[in-house]
Structure formats: structure tokens, C-alpha cells
Amino acid sequence: MNRKSGYGKLVRDRIPQIIREKGAEPVTYVASPDEYRNRLRDKLGEEVTEFLAADDANAPEELADVLEVLHALAAVLGVDAGQLEKIREAKASERGGFANRIVWTGNR
């Protein structure tokens, strides 16, 4: 079934099964590759928003959700988790990470 991308939301693969186990029957469809990519981008925004709103106790779980979406987006782009980590490491080696807590306020 093909639906407009504005209807419904992308959910984790086991959510329909979990809904069934609770006695309801979910209505779902499989997104096309283009819709999937767009919905993953939307999902990333949703998960980042949830992370930003979370307190310190819930932040790790929300951050894990962000990471799950990042891995899915990378896969859509043909990049596996190992390749993504190598790209991250190369950027960190070239430009540094964020561990030193440096805040830039402009140039003189």
C-alpha cells in the first residue's frame, strides 16, 4: 500500500509485533526507498528533539535512539557502522573532537 509521507510515522521493526502482543492490530505499510530516506531524516529530528528535552537520567536512552537512526541513515547511504566510525575518526584526527569543551566566539 502506498501512502503519502505525511501520514503515519516510521517505527522500529518490532513495534507491530509488540502492538499485536497487546491485543491490537496495527495498520502498517512498507515505505518506498525515497519515503524511507525522508522519514529517517524526520525521525532523526524527532529523536534529537526528545534527547534535548530529556533529563540526565533519560538522556542515554534517547541518545541511543539517535544512534539507531544514524546507523539506519548511514546504511541508506551505503555506509556501514564501521565505515561511519572511520569517517568520524578521520574528522576527529584532522579537526579534533569536542572533549576540550572549546567555545569559539569569533576572530579578532
Tab-separated table of C-alpha atoms in Angstrom:
chain	number	residue	atom	x	y	z
A	1	MET	CA	0.000	0.000	0.000
A	2	ASN	CA	1.381	3.406	-0.905
A	3	ARG	CA	0.502	6.347	1.316
A	4	LYS	CA	1.522	9.974	1.493
A	5	SER	CA	4.664	10.546	3.541
A	6	GLY	CA	2.726	12.925	5.811
A	7	TYR	CA	0.603	10.083	7.171
A	8	GLY	CA	1.814	7.777	9.913
A	9	LYS	CA	5.305	7.577	11.330
A	10	LEU	CA	8.365	5.422	10.953
A	11	VAL	CA	8.607	2.951	13.821
A	12	ARG	CA	11.107	0.330	14.938
A	13	ASP	CA	10.784	-3.062	13.239
A	14	ARG	CA	9.310	-4.898	16.235
A	15	ILE	CA	6.630	-2.303	17.078
A	16	PRO	CA	3.864	-4.028	15.049
A	17	GLN	CA	4.603	-7.314	16.861
A	18	ILE	CA	4.563	-5.555	20.240
A	19	ILE	CA	1.208	-3.943	19.366
A	20	ARG	CA	-0.200	-7.374	18.404
A	21	GLU	CA	1.033	-8.859	21.680
A	22	LYS	CA	-1.002	-6.176	23.465
A	23	GLY	CA	-4.143	-7.280	21.632
A	24	ALA	CA	-4.433	-4.636	18.909
A	25	GLU	CA	-3.940	-4.976	15.157
A	26	PRO	CA	-1.559	-2.364	13.711
A	27	VAL	CA	-2.130	-0.855	10.281
A	28	THR	CA	1.225	-0.582	8.523
A	29	TYR	CA	2.900	-0.476	5.133
A	30	VAL	CA	6.498	-0.625	3.915
A	31	ALA	CA	7.855	2.718	2.739
A	32	SER	CA	9.468	3.090	-0.664
A	33	PRO	CA	13.220	3.756	-0.601
A	34	ASP	CA	12.688	7.506	-1.148
A	35	GLU	CA	9.982	7.741	1.503
A	36	TYR	CA	12.119	5.691	3.902
A	37	ARG	CA	15.074	8.070	3.490
A	38	ASN	CA	12.810	11.093	4.057
A	39	ARG	CA	11.141	9.510	7.052
A	40	LEU	CA	14.532	8.640	8.563
A	41	ARG	CA	15.536	12.285	8.273
A	42	ASP	CA	12.285	13.270	10.001
A	43	LYS	CA	12.878	10.585	12.633
A	44	LEU	CA	16.357	11.948	13.333
A	45	GLY	CA	14.841	15.357	14.084
A	46	GLU	CA	12.215	13.738	16.311
A	47	GLU	CA	14.800	11.726	18.243
A	48	VAL	CA	17.147	14.704	18.647
A	49	THR	CA	14.235	16.767	19.987
A	50	GLU	CA	13.432	14.003	22.502
A	51	PHE	CA	17.094	13.845	23.538
A	52	LEU	CA	17.253	17.619	24.030
A	53	ALA	CA	14.125	17.510	26.204
A	54	ALA	CA	15.326	14.548	28.306
A	55	ASP	CA	16.757	14.853	31.784
A	56	ASP	CA	20.158	13.316	32.534
A	57	ALA	CA	18.588	10.043	33.695
A	58	ASN	CA	16.732	9.505	30.389
A	59	ALA	CA	19.270	11.119	28.059
A	60	PRO	CA	21.334	7.936	27.407
A	61	GLU	CA	18.256	6.045	26.175
A	62	GLU	CA	17.261	8.941	23.923
A	63	LEU	CA	20.835	9.231	22.653
A	64	ALA	CA	20.744	5.517	21.786
A	65	ASP	CA	17.610	6.209	19.718
A	66	VAL	CA	19.508	8.956	17.850
A	67	LEU	CA	22.342	6.498	17.207
A	68	GLU	CA	19.910	3.874	15.876
A	69	VAL	CA	18.528	6.367	13.364
A	70	LEU	CA	22.053	7.476	12.409
A	71	HIS	CA	23.006	3.867	11.681
A	72	ALA	CA	19.882	3.429	9.525
A	73	LEU	CA	20.616	6.652	7.618
A	74	ALA	CA	24.213	5.584	7.072
A	75	ALA	CA	23.008	2.235	5.700
A	76	VAL	CA	20.701	4.065	3.257
A	77	LEU	CA	23.774	5.963	2.074
A	78	GLY	CA	25.679	2.701	1.660
A	79	VAL	CA	27.875	3.228	4.723
A	80	ASP	CA	28.076	0.600	7.468
A	81	ALA	CA	28.744	1.375	11.146
A	82	GLY	CA	32.448	0.582	10.783
A	83	GLN	CA	32.842	2.931	7.831
A	84	LEU	CA	30.914	5.626	9.671
A	85	GLU	CA	33.243	5.267	12.653
A	86	LYS	CA	36.290	5.529	10.357
A	87	ILE	CA	34.879	8.753	8.884
A	88	ARG	CA	34.276	10.096	12.396
A	89	GLU	CA	37.800	9.134	13.471
A	90	ALA	CA	39.342	10.806	10.411
A	91	LYS	CA	37.443	14.035	11.107
A	92	ALA	CA	38.426	13.883	14.774
A	93	SER	CA	42.061	13.348	13.812
A	94	GLU	CA	42.006	16.249	11.350
A	95	ARG	CA	39.845	18.741	13.247
A	96	GLY	CA	39.625	17.343	16.771
A	97	GLY	CA	36.642	16.206	18.804
A	98	PHE	CA	34.683	18.076	21.445
A	99	ALA	CA	36.312	16.773	24.648
A	100	ASN	CA	38.147	20.038	25.391
A	101	ARG	CA	34.861	21.996	25.624
A	102	ILE	CA	36.163	24.849	23.431
A	103	VAL	CA	33.646	27.579	22.583
A	104	TRP	CA	34.539	29.877	19.691
A	105	THR	CA	33.233	33.448	19.902
A	106	GLY	CA	34.728	34.903	16.708
A	107	ASN	CA	38.033	36.325	15.443
A	108	ARG	CA	39.989	39.499	16.242
